[in-house]
Structure formats: C-alpha cells, structure tokens
GROMACS .gro file of C-alpha atoms in nm:
model
  485
    1MET     CA    1  -1.651  -0.822  -0.156
    2ASN     CA    2  -1.493  -0.550  -0.376
    3PRO     CA    3  -1.308  -0.681  -0.687
    4PRO     CA    4  -0.928  -0.652  -0.681
    5LEU     CA    5  -0.791  -0.338  -0.855
    6LEU     CA    6  -0.680  -0.387  -1.209
    7ARG     CA    7  -0.380  -0.188  -1.333
    8ILE     CA    8  -0.326  -0.150  -1.702
    9ARG     CA    9   0.028  -0.061  -1.815
   10LEU     CA   10   0.079   0.117  -2.150
   11LEU     CA   11   0.423   0.273  -2.097
   12GLY     CA   12   0.710   0.037  -2.183
   13GLY     CA   13   0.473  -0.222  -2.333
   14PHE     CA   14   0.116  -0.343  -2.261
   15GLY     CA   15   0.065  -0.531  -1.940
   16LEU     CA   16  -0.193  -0.614  -1.682
   17VAL     CA   17  -0.156  -0.652  -1.307
   18ARG     CA   18  -0.430  -0.736  -1.051
   19GLU     CA   19  -0.368  -0.670  -0.682
   20ALA     CA   20  -0.535  -1.004  -0.597
   21GLY     CA   21  -0.745  -1.273  -0.745
   22ALA     CA   22  -0.661  -1.533  -1.006
   23PRO     CA   23  -0.343  -1.469  -1.215
   24LEU     CA   24  -0.391  -1.315  -1.552
   25ALA     CA   25  -0.281  -1.483  -1.874
   26ALA     CA   26   0.039  -1.354  -2.029
   27ARG     CA   27  -0.091  -1.419  -2.380
   28TRP     CA   28  -0.428  -1.330  -2.542
   29SER     CA   29  -0.608  -1.596  -2.746
   30ARG     CA   30  -0.751  -1.321  -2.972
   31PRO     CA   31  -0.552  -1.012  -3.070
   32GLY     CA   32  -0.872  -0.820  -3.131
   33ALA     CA   33  -0.961  -0.850  -2.759
   34ARG     CA   34  -0.624  -0.714  -2.657
   35THR     CA   35  -0.660  -0.423  -2.906
   36LEU     CA   36  -1.007  -0.350  -2.765
   37VAL     CA   37  -0.863  -0.305  -2.412
   38LYS     CA   38  -0.577  -0.090  -2.534
   39LEU     CA   39  -0.822   0.139  -2.725
   40LEU     CA   40  -1.028   0.183  -2.414
   41ALA     CA   41  -0.722   0.245  -2.198
   42LEU     CA   42  -0.585   0.505  -2.441
   43THR     CA   43  -0.906   0.708  -2.457
   44PRO     CA   44  -0.916   0.983  -2.201
   45ASP     CA   45  -1.250   0.881  -2.047
   46HIS     CA   46  -1.193   0.511  -2.122
   47ALA     CA   47  -1.523   0.478  -2.321
   48LEU     CA   48  -1.577   0.425  -2.686
   49HIS     CA   49  -1.876   0.362  -2.917
   50ARG     CA   50  -1.889   0.015  -3.065
   51GLU     CA   51  -1.860   0.147  -3.417
   52GLN     CA   52  -1.535   0.331  -3.329
   53ILE     CA   53  -1.384   0.002  -3.207
   54MET     CA   54  -1.506  -0.192  -3.512
   55ALA     CA   55  -1.359   0.076  -3.742
   56VAL     CA   56  -1.014   0.018  -3.593
   57CYS     CA   57  -1.018  -0.356  -3.530
   58TRP     CA   58  -1.218  -0.476  -3.837
   59PRO     CA   59  -1.211  -0.190  -4.090
   60HIS     CA   60  -1.278  -0.404  -4.396
   61ALA     CA   61  -1.541  -0.642  -4.255
   62GLU     CA   62  -1.915  -0.637  -4.328
   63LEU     CA   63  -2.121  -0.490  -4.045
   64ARG     CA   64  -2.261  -0.829  -3.936
   65ALA     CA   65  -1.921  -0.988  -3.938
   66ALA     CA   66  -1.765  -0.695  -3.745
   67LEU     CA   67  -2.043  -0.714  -3.486
   68GLY     CA   68  -1.981  -1.084  -3.442
   69SER     CA   69  -1.610  -1.030  -3.402
   70LEU     CA   70  -1.673  -0.755  -3.150
   71ARG     CA   71  -1.889  -0.986  -2.936
   72VAL     CA   72  -1.622  -1.253  -2.938
   73ALA     CA   73  -1.350  -1.002  -2.858
   74LEU     CA   74  -1.553  -0.854  -2.578
   75HIS     CA   75  -1.624  -1.196  -2.425
   76THR     CA   76  -1.251  -1.286  -2.450
   77ALA     CA   77  -1.140  -0.953  -2.304
   78ARG     CA   78  -1.375  -0.979  -2.003
   79HIS     CA   79  -1.261  -1.336  -1.922
   80THR     CA   80  -0.891  -1.255  -1.968
   81LEU     CA   81  -0.921  -0.961  -1.733
   82GLU     CA   82  -1.125  -1.169  -1.485
   83PRO     CA   83  -1.059  -1.545  -1.536
   84GLU     CA   84  -1.298  -1.639  -1.242
   85LEU     CA   85  -1.594  -1.460  -1.417
   86PRO     CA   86  -1.890  -1.696  -1.459
   87PRO     CA   87  -2.020  -1.756  -1.820
   88ARG     CA   88  -2.297  -1.493  -1.794
   89GLY     CA   89  -2.155  -1.291  -1.506
   90SER     CA   90  -2.118  -0.912  -1.501
   91SER     CA   91  -1.756  -0.791  -1.551
   92ALA     CA   92  -1.606  -0.580  -1.275
   93TYR     CA   93  -1.367  -0.414  -1.530
   94LEU     CA   94  -1.527  -0.385  -1.874
   95THR     CA   95  -1.897  -0.293  -1.909
   96ALA     CA   96  -2.146  -0.197  -2.180
   97ASP     CA   97  -2.360   0.122  -2.152
   98GLY     CA   98  -2.585   0.099  -2.449
   99ASP     CA   99  -2.357   0.125  -2.749
  100LEU     CA  100  -2.065   0.244  -2.532
  101LEU     CA  101  -1.800   0.010  -2.399
  102ARG     CA  102  -1.631   0.135  -2.090
  103LEU     CA  103  -1.355   0.046  -1.846
  104VAL     CA  104  -1.498   0.074  -1.491
  105PRO     CA  105  -1.334   0.380  -1.324
  106ASP     CA  106  -1.363   0.241  -0.969
  107THR     CA  107  -1.177  -0.084  -1.041
  108VAL     CA  108  -0.936   0.003  -1.327
  109ARG     CA  109  -0.622   0.221  -1.319
  110VAL     CA  110  -0.416   0.308  -1.623
  111ASP     CA  111  -0.050   0.411  -1.579
  112THR     CA  112  -0.075   0.698  -1.827
  113ASP     CA  113  -0.360   0.855  -1.631
  114GLU     CA  114  -0.161   0.853  -1.309
  115ALA     CA  115   0.151   0.978  -1.482
  116GLU     CA  116  -0.035   1.269  -1.652
  117ALA     CA  117  -0.199   1.364  -1.328
  118LEU     CA  118   0.137   1.377  -1.156
  119ALA     CA  119   0.270   1.586  -1.442
  120ARG     CA  120  -0.010   1.832  -1.411
  121ARG     CA  121   0.040   1.875  -1.038
  122ALA     CA  122   0.408   1.924  -1.079
  123LEU     CA  123   0.372   2.181  -1.348
  124HIS     CA  124   0.122   2.373  -1.148
  125THR     CA  125   0.280   2.374  -0.803
  126GLY     CA  126   0.585   2.151  -0.791
  127GLY     CA  127   0.952   2.215  -0.747
  128ARG     CA  128   1.244   2.052  -0.923
  129ARG     CA  129   1.209   1.723  -0.730
  130GLU     CA  130   0.837   1.690  -0.817
  131LEU     CA  131   0.904   1.775  -1.179
  132ALA     CA  132   1.179   1.514  -1.206
  133HIS     CA  133   0.953   1.258  -1.033
  134ALA     CA  134   0.674   1.342  -1.285
  135LEU     CA  135   0.910   1.296  -1.576
  136GLU     CA  136   1.028   0.960  -1.431
  137ALA     CA  137   0.661   0.849  -1.421
  138LEU     CA  138   0.636   0.923  -1.795
  139THR     CA  139   0.938   0.716  -1.874
  140GLY     CA  140   0.886   0.439  -2.131
  141GLU     CA  141   0.761   0.435  -2.487
  142LEU     CA  142   0.388   0.415  -2.524
  143LEU     CA  143   0.301   0.065  -2.655
  144PRO     CA  144   0.628  -0.002  -2.836
  145GLU     CA  145   0.470  -0.314  -2.991
  146ASP     CA  146   0.216  -0.075  -3.158
  147ARG     CA  147   0.473   0.185  -3.260
  148TYR     CA  148   0.323   0.254  -3.598
  149ALA     CA  149  -0.046   0.205  -3.517
  150PRO     CA  150  -0.231   0.527  -3.621
  151TRP     CA  151  -0.490   0.472  -3.337
  152ALA     CA  152  -0.212   0.520  -3.077
  153GLU     CA  153  -0.077   0.836  -3.236
  154PRO     CA  154  -0.293   1.095  -3.059
  155ALA     CA  155  -0.200   0.957  -2.715
  156ARG     CA  156   0.163   0.936  -2.822
  157GLU     CA  157   0.176   1.302  -2.926
  158ARG     CA  158  -0.010   1.412  -2.610
  159LEU     CA  159   0.246   1.238  -2.390
  160ALA     CA  160   0.536   1.374  -2.595
  161ARG     CA  161   0.400   1.726  -2.536
  162ARG     CA  162   0.371   1.661  -2.164
  163ARG     CA  163   0.727   1.534  -2.141
  164ALA     CA  164   0.850   1.844  -2.332
  165ASP     CA  165   0.656   2.065  -2.080
  166LEU     CA  166   0.826   1.891  -1.795
  167ARG     CA  167   1.171   1.918  -1.950
  168ARG     CA  168   1.126   2.294  -2.007
  169ALA     CA  169   1.004   2.339  -1.655
  170LEU     CA  170   1.308   2.154  -1.521
  171ALA     CA  171   1.535   2.375  -1.723
  172ALA     CA  172   1.373   2.683  -1.581
  173ASN     CA  173   1.380   2.553  -1.224
  174PRO     CA  174   1.720   2.601  -1.053
  175ARG     CA  175   1.874   2.337  -0.829
  176PRO     CA  176   1.837   2.406  -0.456
  177HIS     CA  177   2.212   2.440  -0.385
  178GLY     CA  178   2.223   2.818  -0.401
  179GLY     CA  179   2.520   2.992  -0.564
  180PRO     CA  180   2.535   3.155  -0.901
  181THR     CA  181   2.265   3.079  -1.161
  182LEU     CA  182   2.391   2.851  -1.437
  183ARG     CA  183   2.411   2.986  -1.792
  184PRO     CA  184   2.154   2.871  -2.034
  185GLU     CA  185   2.391   2.628  -2.199
  186ALA     CA  186   2.441   2.459  -1.864
  187ASP     CA  187   2.065   2.448  -1.809
  188ALA     CA  188   2.027   2.274  -2.149
  189ALA     CA  189   2.298   2.020  -2.056
  190ARG     CA  190   2.130   1.952  -1.728
  191VAL     CA  191   1.805   1.875  -1.910
  192ARG     CA  192   1.989   1.645  -2.141
  193LEU     CA  193   2.122   1.445  -1.842
  194ASP     CA  194   1.769   1.418  -1.701
  195TRP     CA  195   1.642   1.298  -2.034
  196ALA     CA  196   1.931   1.049  -2.071
  197LEU     CA  197   1.846   0.881  -1.753
  198HIS     CA  198   1.488   0.822  -1.877
  199LEU     CA  199   1.622   0.694  -2.205
  200ASP     CA  200   1.856   0.462  -2.024
  201ARG     CA  201   1.578   0.317  -1.809
  202SER     CA  202   1.360   0.273  -2.117
  203GLY     CA  203   1.625   0.046  -2.268
  204ARG     CA  204   1.719   0.306  -2.540
  205TYR     CA  205   2.090   0.283  -2.456
  206GLU     CA  206   2.242   0.417  -2.779
  207GLU     CA  207   2.022   0.729  -2.757
  208ALA     CA  208   2.117   0.771  -2.394
  209VAL     CA  209   2.491   0.757  -2.483
  210THR     CA  210   2.445   1.024  -2.749
  211VAL     CA  211   2.248   1.251  -2.525
  212VAL     CA  212   2.496   1.228  -2.225
  213ARG     CA  213   2.793   1.286  -2.459
  214GLU     CA  214   2.632   1.607  -2.566
  215ALA     CA  215   2.581   1.710  -2.208
  216LEU     CA  216   2.938   1.625  -2.116
  217HIS     CA  217   3.085   1.817  -2.410
  218SER     CA  218   2.870   2.117  -2.315
  219TYR     CA  219   3.001   2.111  -1.959
  220GLU     CA  220   3.357   2.076  -2.082
  221ARG     CA  221   3.321   2.389  -2.303
  222GLN     CA  222   3.201   2.587  -2.001
  223GLY     CA  223   3.468   2.457  -1.767
  224LEU     CA  224   3.215   2.320  -1.510
  225ARG     CA  225   3.424   2.053  -1.340
  226ASP     CA  226   3.168   1.913  -1.097
  227ALA     CA  227   2.910   1.893  -1.369
  228CYS     CA  228   3.154   1.710  -1.595
  229THR     CA  229   3.223   1.457  -1.319
  230LEU     CA  230   2.853   1.385  -1.282
  231ALA     CA  231   2.796   1.363  -1.667
  232ALA     CA  232   3.102   1.133  -1.696
  233ALA     CA  233   2.962   0.908  -1.420
  234ARG     CA  234   2.633   0.883  -1.612
  235LEU     CA  235   2.803   0.819  -1.942
  236ALA     CA  236   3.030   0.548  -1.797
  237GLU     CA  237   2.745   0.354  -1.646
  238VAL     CA  238   2.559   0.342  -1.976
  239LEU     CA  239   2.874   0.258  -2.180
  240GLY     CA  240   2.979  -0.011  -1.925
  241ARG     CA  241   2.670  -0.222  -1.985
  242GLY     CA  242   2.785  -0.306  -2.336
  243ARG     CA  243   3.115  -0.317  -2.523
  244GLY     CA  244   3.224   0.028  -2.393
  245GLY     CA  245   3.377  -0.087  -2.063
  246GLY     CA  246   3.726   0.034  -2.153
  247GLU     CA  247   3.602   0.372  -2.280
  248ALA     CA  248   3.386   0.396  -1.963
  249LEU     CA  249   3.682   0.370  -1.731
  250ALA     CA  250   3.877   0.621  -1.949
  251VAL     CA  251   3.591   0.870  -1.920
  252LEU     CA  252   3.591   0.839  -1.543
  253ASP     CA  253   3.965   0.875  -1.524
  254ALA     CA  254   3.941   1.198  -1.741
  255HIS     CA  255   3.690   1.351  -1.508
  256PRO     CA  256   3.767   1.267  -1.144
  257PRO     CA  257   3.611   1.466  -0.858
  258GLY     CA  258   3.794   1.785  -0.784
  259ALA     CA  259   3.952   1.866  -0.444
  260GLY     CA  260   3.646   2.066  -0.338
  261ALA     CA  261   3.386   1.827  -0.483
  262SER     CA  262   3.088   1.751  -0.262
  263ASP     CA  263   3.019   1.410  -0.121
  264ASP     CA  264   2.728   1.338  -0.351
  265ILE     CA  265   2.951   1.401  -0.655
  266ARG     CA  266   3.223   1.178  -0.510
  267ALA     CA  267   2.965   0.906  -0.439
  268ALA     CA  268   2.831   0.919  -0.793
  269HIS     CA  269   3.188   0.888  -0.939
  270HIS     CA  270   3.274   0.585  -0.719
  271MET     CA  271   2.931   0.426  -0.791
  272ALA     CA  272   2.986   0.447  -1.172
  273ARG     CA  273   3.333   0.296  -1.136
  274SER     CA  274   3.200   0.007  -0.929
  275ALA     CA  275   2.929  -0.066  -1.185
  276VAL     CA  276   3.172  -0.062  -1.475
  277LEU     CA  277   3.421  -0.284  -1.295
  278SER     CA  278   3.156  -0.535  -1.207
  279TYR     CA  279   3.030  -0.543  -1.564
  280ARG     CA  280   3.392  -0.632  -1.663
  281GLY     CA  281   3.418  -0.912  -1.403
  282ARG     CA  282   3.652  -0.722  -1.177
  283TYR     CA  283   3.440  -0.782  -0.864
  284GLU     CA  284   3.691  -0.714  -0.588
  285GLU     CA  285   3.777  -0.373  -0.738
  286GLY     CA  286   3.407  -0.311  -0.791
  287LEU     CA  287   3.334  -0.395  -0.426
  288ALA     CA  288   3.606  -0.152  -0.304
  289ALA     CA  289   3.457   0.128  -0.525
  290ALA     CA  290   3.105   0.049  -0.401
  291ARG     CA  291   3.225   0.078  -0.037
  292ALA     CA  292   3.388   0.413  -0.122
  293ALA     CA  293   3.056   0.525  -0.271
  294GLU     CA  294   2.872   0.416   0.045
  295HIS     CA  295   3.119   0.618   0.261
  296CYS     CA  296   3.062   0.931   0.048
  297ALA     CA  297   2.682   0.877   0.045
  298GLU     CA  298   2.668   0.846   0.422
  299ALA     CA  299   2.826   1.195   0.443
  300ALA     CA  300   2.604   1.343   0.171
  301ARG     CA  301   2.312   1.545   0.282
  302GLY     CA  302   2.143   1.649  -0.044
  303ALA     CA  303   1.813   1.520  -0.190
  304ASP     CA  304   2.000   1.243  -0.360
  305HIS     CA  305   2.133   1.098  -0.030
  306PRO     CA  306   1.891   0.793  -0.007
  307VAL     CA  307   1.939   0.712  -0.378
  308LEU     CA  308   2.319   0.712  -0.357
  309LEU     CA  309   2.313   0.502  -0.034
  310ALA     CA  310   2.071   0.246  -0.166
  311ARG     CA  311   2.266   0.209  -0.493
  312SER     CA  312   2.604   0.174  -0.329
  313LEU     CA  313   2.471  -0.095  -0.085
  314ALA     CA  314   2.295  -0.285  -0.364
  315GLN     CA  315   2.610  -0.268  -0.577
  316GLN     CA  316   2.814  -0.422  -0.291
  317THR     CA  317   2.567  -0.714  -0.284
  318VAL     CA  318   2.608  -0.767  -0.659
  319CYS     CA  319   2.986  -0.774  -0.635
  320LEU     CA  320   2.988  -1.004  -0.328
  321GLY     CA  321   2.730  -1.246  -0.493
  322LEU     CA  322   2.920  -1.263  -0.820
  323SER     CA  323   3.240  -1.320  -0.625
  324GLY     CA  324   3.087  -1.633  -0.468
  325LEU     CA  325   3.051  -1.459  -0.118
  326ALA     CA  326   2.675  -1.511  -0.094
  327ASP     CA  327   2.681  -1.527   0.288
  328GLU     CA  328   2.829  -1.173   0.307
  329ALA     CA  329   2.597  -1.034   0.042
  330ALA     CA  330   2.273  -1.049   0.244
  331GLY     CA  331   2.372  -0.765   0.486
  332PRO     CA  332   2.419  -0.479   0.236
  333ALA     CA  333   2.114  -0.596   0.038
  334GLU     CA  334   1.891  -0.570   0.341
  335SER     CA  335   2.036  -0.230   0.440
  336ALA     CA  336   1.967  -0.096   0.086
  337LEU     CA  337   1.586  -0.158   0.119
  338ALA     CA  338   1.504   0.134   0.353
  339PRO     CA  339   1.676   0.412   0.173
  340ALA     CA  340   1.542   0.276  -0.160
  341GLU     CA  341   1.198   0.298  -0.028
  342GLU     CA  342   1.269   0.650   0.116
  343SER     CA  343   1.385   0.773  -0.226
  344GLY     CA  344   1.042   0.720  -0.386
  345ASP     CA  345   1.222   0.599  -0.702
  346ARG     CA  346   1.031   0.299  -0.823
  347ALA     CA  347   1.303   0.193  -1.064
  348LEU     CA  348   1.566   0.203  -0.787
  349LEU     CA  349   1.345   0.008  -0.549
  350ALA     CA  350   1.288  -0.252  -0.823
  351THR     CA  351   1.662  -0.288  -0.858
  352VAL     CA  352   1.720  -0.330  -0.488
  353LEU     CA  353   1.434  -0.588  -0.467
  354SER     CA  354   1.595  -0.773  -0.764
  355VAL     CA  355   1.917  -0.789  -0.575
  356LEU     CA  356   1.735  -0.930  -0.273
  357ARG     CA  357   1.569  -1.184  -0.493
  358GLU     CA  358   1.895  -1.307  -0.620
  359THR     CA  359   2.045  -1.319  -0.265
  360GLU     CA  360   1.755  -1.531  -0.146
  361ARG     CA  361   1.775  -1.761  -0.450
  362ARG     CA  362   2.143  -1.828  -0.383
  363ALA     CA  363   2.064  -1.911  -0.026
  364GLY     CA  364   1.798  -2.169  -0.143
  365ARG     CA  365   1.509  -1.973   0.000
  366HIS     CA  366   1.299  -1.986  -0.313
  367GLY     CA  367   0.972  -1.881  -0.164
  368ASP     CA  368   1.125  -1.553  -0.027
  369ALA     CA  369   1.301  -1.506  -0.358
  370LEU     CA  370   0.972  -1.535  -0.535
  371ALA     CA  371   0.814  -1.269  -0.312
  372TYR     CA  372   1.098  -1.023  -0.375
  373GLY     CA  373   1.099  -1.101  -0.751
  374ARG     CA  374   0.723  -1.038  -0.786
  375ARG     CA  375   0.759  -0.700  -0.614
  376ALA     CA  376   1.052  -0.611  -0.832
  377LEU     CA  377   0.856  -0.713  -1.150
  378ALA     CA  378   0.553  -0.504  -1.052
  379LEU     CA  379   0.772  -0.199  -0.989
  380ALA     CA  380   0.972  -0.241  -1.304
  381GLU     CA  381   0.636  -0.261  -1.502
  382GLN     CA  382   0.505   0.051  -1.320
  383ALA     CA  383   0.829   0.241  -1.383
  384GLY     CA  384   0.801   0.165  -1.752
  385ARG     CA  385   1.138  -0.023  -1.774
  386PRO     CA  386   1.089  -0.285  -2.046
  387THR     CA  387   1.434  -0.440  -2.035
  388ALA     CA  388   1.428  -0.455  -1.648
  389THR     CA  389   1.072  -0.610  -1.673
  390ALA     CA  390   1.191  -0.874  -1.918
  391PHE     CA  391   1.486  -0.952  -1.684
  392GLU     CA  392   1.264  -0.996  -1.385
  393ARG     CA  393   1.027  -1.220  -1.584
  394ALA     CA  394   1.320  -1.437  -1.690
  395ASN     CA  395   1.447  -1.473  -1.334
  396LEU     CA  396   1.100  -1.550  -1.199
  397ALA     CA  397   1.066  -1.817  -1.471
  398GLU     CA  398   1.383  -1.983  -1.348
  399LEU     CA  399   1.263  -1.966  -0.984
  400HIS     CA  400   0.936  -2.138  -1.076
  401LEU     CA  401   1.139  -2.400  -1.261
  402LEU     CA  402   1.344  -2.467  -0.946
  403ARG     CA  403   1.019  -2.515  -0.757
  404GLY     CA  404   0.887  -2.759  -1.025
  405GLU     CA  405   0.619  -2.523  -1.142
  406GLN     CA  406   0.663  -2.586  -1.517
  407ALA     CA  407   0.354  -2.397  -1.643
  408ASP     CA  408   0.443  -2.075  -1.454
  409ALA     CA  409   0.797  -2.100  -1.570
  410GLU     CA  410   0.695  -2.139  -1.935
  411ARG     CA  411   0.449  -1.855  -1.913
  412LEU     CA  412   0.692  -1.609  -1.771
  413ALA     CA  413   0.985  -1.709  -2.001
  414LEU     CA  414   0.769  -1.671  -2.307
  415ALA     CA  415   0.654  -1.331  -2.179
  416SER     CA  416   1.018  -1.228  -2.118
  417VAL     CA  417   1.125  -1.317  -2.471
  418GLU     CA  418   0.822  -1.138  -2.622
  419LEU     CA  419   0.901  -0.814  -2.435
  420ALA     CA  420   1.282  -0.831  -2.489
  421GLU     CA  421   1.264  -0.912  -2.858
  422PRO     CA  422   1.254  -0.548  -2.981
  423PHE     CA  423   1.566  -0.462  -2.771
  424GLY     CA  424   1.793  -0.756  -2.851
  425GLY     CA  425   2.130  -0.767  -2.685
  426THR     CA  426   2.166  -0.843  -2.320
  427ALA     CA  427   1.792  -0.827  -2.233
  428LEU     CA  428   1.708  -1.081  -2.506
  429ALA     CA  429   2.006  -1.308  -2.407
  430PHE     CA  430   1.873  -1.345  -2.056
  431ALA     CA  431   1.520  -1.408  -2.177
  432LEU     CA  432   1.622  -1.675  -2.431
  433THR     CA  433   1.844  -1.844  -2.177
  434ALA     CA  434   1.554  -1.862  -1.929
  435LEU     CA  435   1.331  -2.015  -2.196
  436ALA     CA  436   1.603  -2.259  -2.292
  437ARG     CA  437   1.630  -2.381  -1.938
  438VAL     CA  438   1.256  -2.423  -1.920
  439ARG     CA  439   1.262  -2.632  -2.243
  440VAL     CA  440   1.588  -2.830  -2.178
  441ALA     CA  441   1.426  -3.148  -2.044
  442VAL     CA  442   1.150  -3.174  -2.300
  443ALA     CA  443   1.303  -3.024  -2.623
  444PRO     CA  444   1.682  -3.040  -2.623
  445LYS     CA  445   1.708  -2.958  -2.993
  446GLU     CA  446   1.497  -2.648  -2.957
  447THR     CA  447   1.704  -2.559  -2.643
  448ALA     CA  448   2.028  -2.574  -2.849
  449ARG     CA  449   1.870  -2.331  -3.109
  450LEU     CA  450   1.761  -2.090  -2.833
  451LEU     CA  451   2.106  -2.097  -2.670
  452GLU     CA  452   2.282  -2.036  -3.001
  453ARG     CA  453   2.071  -1.721  -3.045
  454ALA     CA  454   2.114  -1.624  -2.679
  455GLY     CA  455   2.494  -1.647  -2.726
  456ARG     CA  456   2.489  -1.411  -3.024
  457CYS     CA  457   2.269  -1.162  -2.834
  458ALA     CA  458   2.499  -1.177  -2.526
  459LYS     CA  459   2.807  -1.119  -2.745
  460ASP     CA  460   2.637  -0.829  -2.920
  461GLY     CA  461   2.547  -0.679  -2.579
  462GLY     CA  462   2.894  -0.733  -2.442
  463HIS     CA  463   2.757  -0.812  -2.090
  464LEU     CA  464   2.991  -1.058  -1.913
  465GLN     CA  465   2.717  -1.202  -1.676
  466ALA     CA  466   2.489  -1.268  -1.981
  467ILE     CA  467   2.771  -1.453  -2.154
  468ASP     CA  468   2.840  -1.654  -1.843
  469GLU     CA  469   2.469  -1.743  -1.803
  470VAL     CA  470   2.456  -1.875  -2.167
  471ARG     CA  471   2.776  -2.074  -2.112
  472THR     CA  472   2.631  -2.227  -1.799
  473ALA     CA  473   2.304  -2.316  -1.972
  474TRP     CA  474   2.506  -2.489  -2.246
  475ALA     CA  475   2.671  -2.701  -1.979
  476GLU     CA  476   2.332  -2.795  -1.838
  477LEU     CA  477   2.221  -2.904  -2.183
  478VAL     CA  478   2.523  -3.121  -2.233
  479ALA     CA  479   2.456  -3.280  -1.891
  480VAL     CA  480   2.095  -3.360  -1.996
  481ARG     CA  481   2.218  -3.515  -2.322
  482GLN     CA  482   2.470  -3.728  -2.150
  483ALA     CA  483   2.208  -3.846  -1.904
  484VAL     CA  484   1.988  -3.978  -2.185
  485PRO     CA  485   2.063  -4.340  -2.259
   0.00000   0.00000   0.00000
C-alpha cells in the first residue's frame, strides 16, 4: 500500500497535513526536529548534508554532541511525520542517502514548490487570471514564526522576487473588458488593489488598509468612478473588521456605483455594505444588502461572477445565522458551495465551508460540521491564511468539545492560540475563548485569565461577534462556578 501524501505548509506558518493515516501531532517534542524538517522543505531539492543541518541547529556544539542531537532530531522528526512507524522501520517521508538527509519526492509536497511552479507557468504563458491565481498561491508570509532566522532568508528573498515578477506582469496585462487602455497610474493602483487583497488574507490588515487607501486616492485623482467604487468596497471590508465600521460606511456612501456601472461593480458595493453591517450587528440590513449583491451577481457575466455569487450567498447565511434564523440559513449556504468550487479560489471555498460548518453546528449535526470544518481548515492552510486557519482550529476545538473529545479539543485550541498569537486582536480573541472553553471544567481560575485576555483582544479588534463570544464564555464560566458546591 502506498503511504499517504504528506503536505508541508511554509506560507502563513509551518504546518503538516497528511491525506490519510494517523493524525499528526500539533506540537513537536524537540524544536531541533521541527527545524530539521523546515530546512529540508526550504531547500530547492529538499536534501541537505548532515553538517549543513548541524551548523544551523547546533552551531556551538562539539561534533560528537551535534551528531547525537542530529540522531535524536531525525528519530523524532520521522516519528512525528509518521506516528505509526515501527521503531526500526524505514520512513516514507524522510530518508538518509549517505551523509545526505532528504524528503522523499514521491510522498512529500511543499506548498512553496507548488506555488512557484504555478508562478513560472503563469509568467511564461498565462493571462491575467492565471497571474492573479499564481499571486494568490504565494499569499502568506514564509514561516512568520522564524521571521528573523538567517537560514530562511534566501527562500524569503526568492519568493519576494517571484511576487514582484507577478505584480509587474499583472500591471502589464490589461483586463479583458476592452475599451481604452488605462494610464500607468491606474495600472499601478490596480496592482495595489491586487496586493492589498493578499495582505488582507494574510492577516496584515493595517498594511492592507494603507495600500487600498493609496489605490483609492489614485483613482480619485484620475476621476475613474467605477474603479473608485471597487476600491472603496475593498477598503470598507477591511476597515469594517475592526474599529473602522463607521468610516467604512462613509467610504461606501462617498463612492456609490454610477448610473452606468456594471453588475459586478454593483455586486461588489452591496457585498461590502453587507459585510460591514454584519460586523456592526445590523443583521437585517446586512441581509438585505447581501440579497441585493446576489441579484447583481446573478446578472454579472464577467470572470468574477462565481466569486460574487458565492460570497453573496455565504454572507446571507452569516446574517441569517447571527439573527437566530438558523433554519433559513442552510439554503443559501448550500447554494454557495458550487460557485465557490467553480471559482478556483481556495480562500473563498474555505470561507463557504466555514459557513456550512457553523450552519451544521447550530443544527446539532456535529459530525457533518466536523467534516466541513476539516475541509475549511485544510484549504485555509493551503491558501496561506494564518488568521483564518487559527479561526478554523478554534471552531474545530469547540466541536470536539461538544462531542466529548477532550484531547482533540485541547490540541486544536492550543494550536489555534499558537498561530494567532503574533496577530493579536480578533483572531487571538477567538482562539483564547476556545481554549478557555476547553479548560473551564478543569481549571476555572486559568479560564478566567484566558477570558480576561480574550476580552482585551476582542476590544482591540473591535469585532462584535468576538466580543459576544467572550461574553458568552464568561457566562458559561459563572454557571460552572455556581454548580460547584
């Protein structure tokens, strides 16, 4: 029997996913073993001499001590990648070839390899859609937990050059709408919008706001009304996730679609309004805006048609669910799945699956919710979306808790907090709340500390749903305390 394929994620944070087999541990017992796998994954041919690895991992150790540490790290890495491996069995993923250590090419896939291959093809023969898809695949910071590690710098620089190549190619590749060619300043603004989307999905929200503002101001100077409407929609969605909800609505009001605007522009405007209204707890208004977005998306015939349709349907589910109308939420969620899959956008599909997971959870179908949640988590990881990945881990942790699976709940909640920690704000608030719920029955004092910190993070992020989740978790803690004699 062939071993299950192992996927190594480097973009957005280190992670491992196997397509089958025993689940992999979220934490490594030895940091040197994890660094060993990262080094091999970063190297273009995924093979390194033992001395190269020892020089990075144990630079100040004597040779004998370094060799001993390497043996222990290699053993730990092999059994972490393959928990069912017998004590003296041959690894399907990490082998030794003389003094070379190597990841097995037939059984291991690394996300940066696949993203760079996609970029090379797009730069050689692709059009604008292929270039944008390749840039999407390169979204996510390379190993943010090792941001200042010198051994990661060559790969970091190589990926930065590849992203720059793609952005330049996008700027030189006109949109397929026909009509007059945009001026160079408009091309530069369009590239900024593309880049801002990737910053947003990488959890770098402040940078995304800055870049979109620059694009919007550029379009304003040129009097490009439709472009202003699209840029304003993008800016409003990023602002709306935090404390900028009021400004987000003002931006949308300042740049409504013109009388001759196309259906895709109208759909983007209504979609942004719905998202901002739902972030502010105005769910009925948000639902009306999402339905208006769906109506426009149905009429749109551009390349973005499936994206707009899937987003508008998923947004209706969110508004209905948060309004307490869970029975009505299932229909739009299920209808969103086909266009999300058609779009080829992994991040969008992950979002739709996340919405379906929540719909099933509210209906009490926890097994189906887990299935959707696991798919959403895998796609968020593949798309290099660290904050979305942390959010999915937190929700899966709570699902396992509902099923009485304490160990799985603990593992996922800890992994969620670990990934969300560098981002703080809303992402960390959800992660800490999930961990608090896991610990509430066994460690109420620690739970209180976790919720205090979660409350501060939710307030900093300004996300109403996160604030409500923390408040609900506090009520659960109070109920547990009152139940103790």
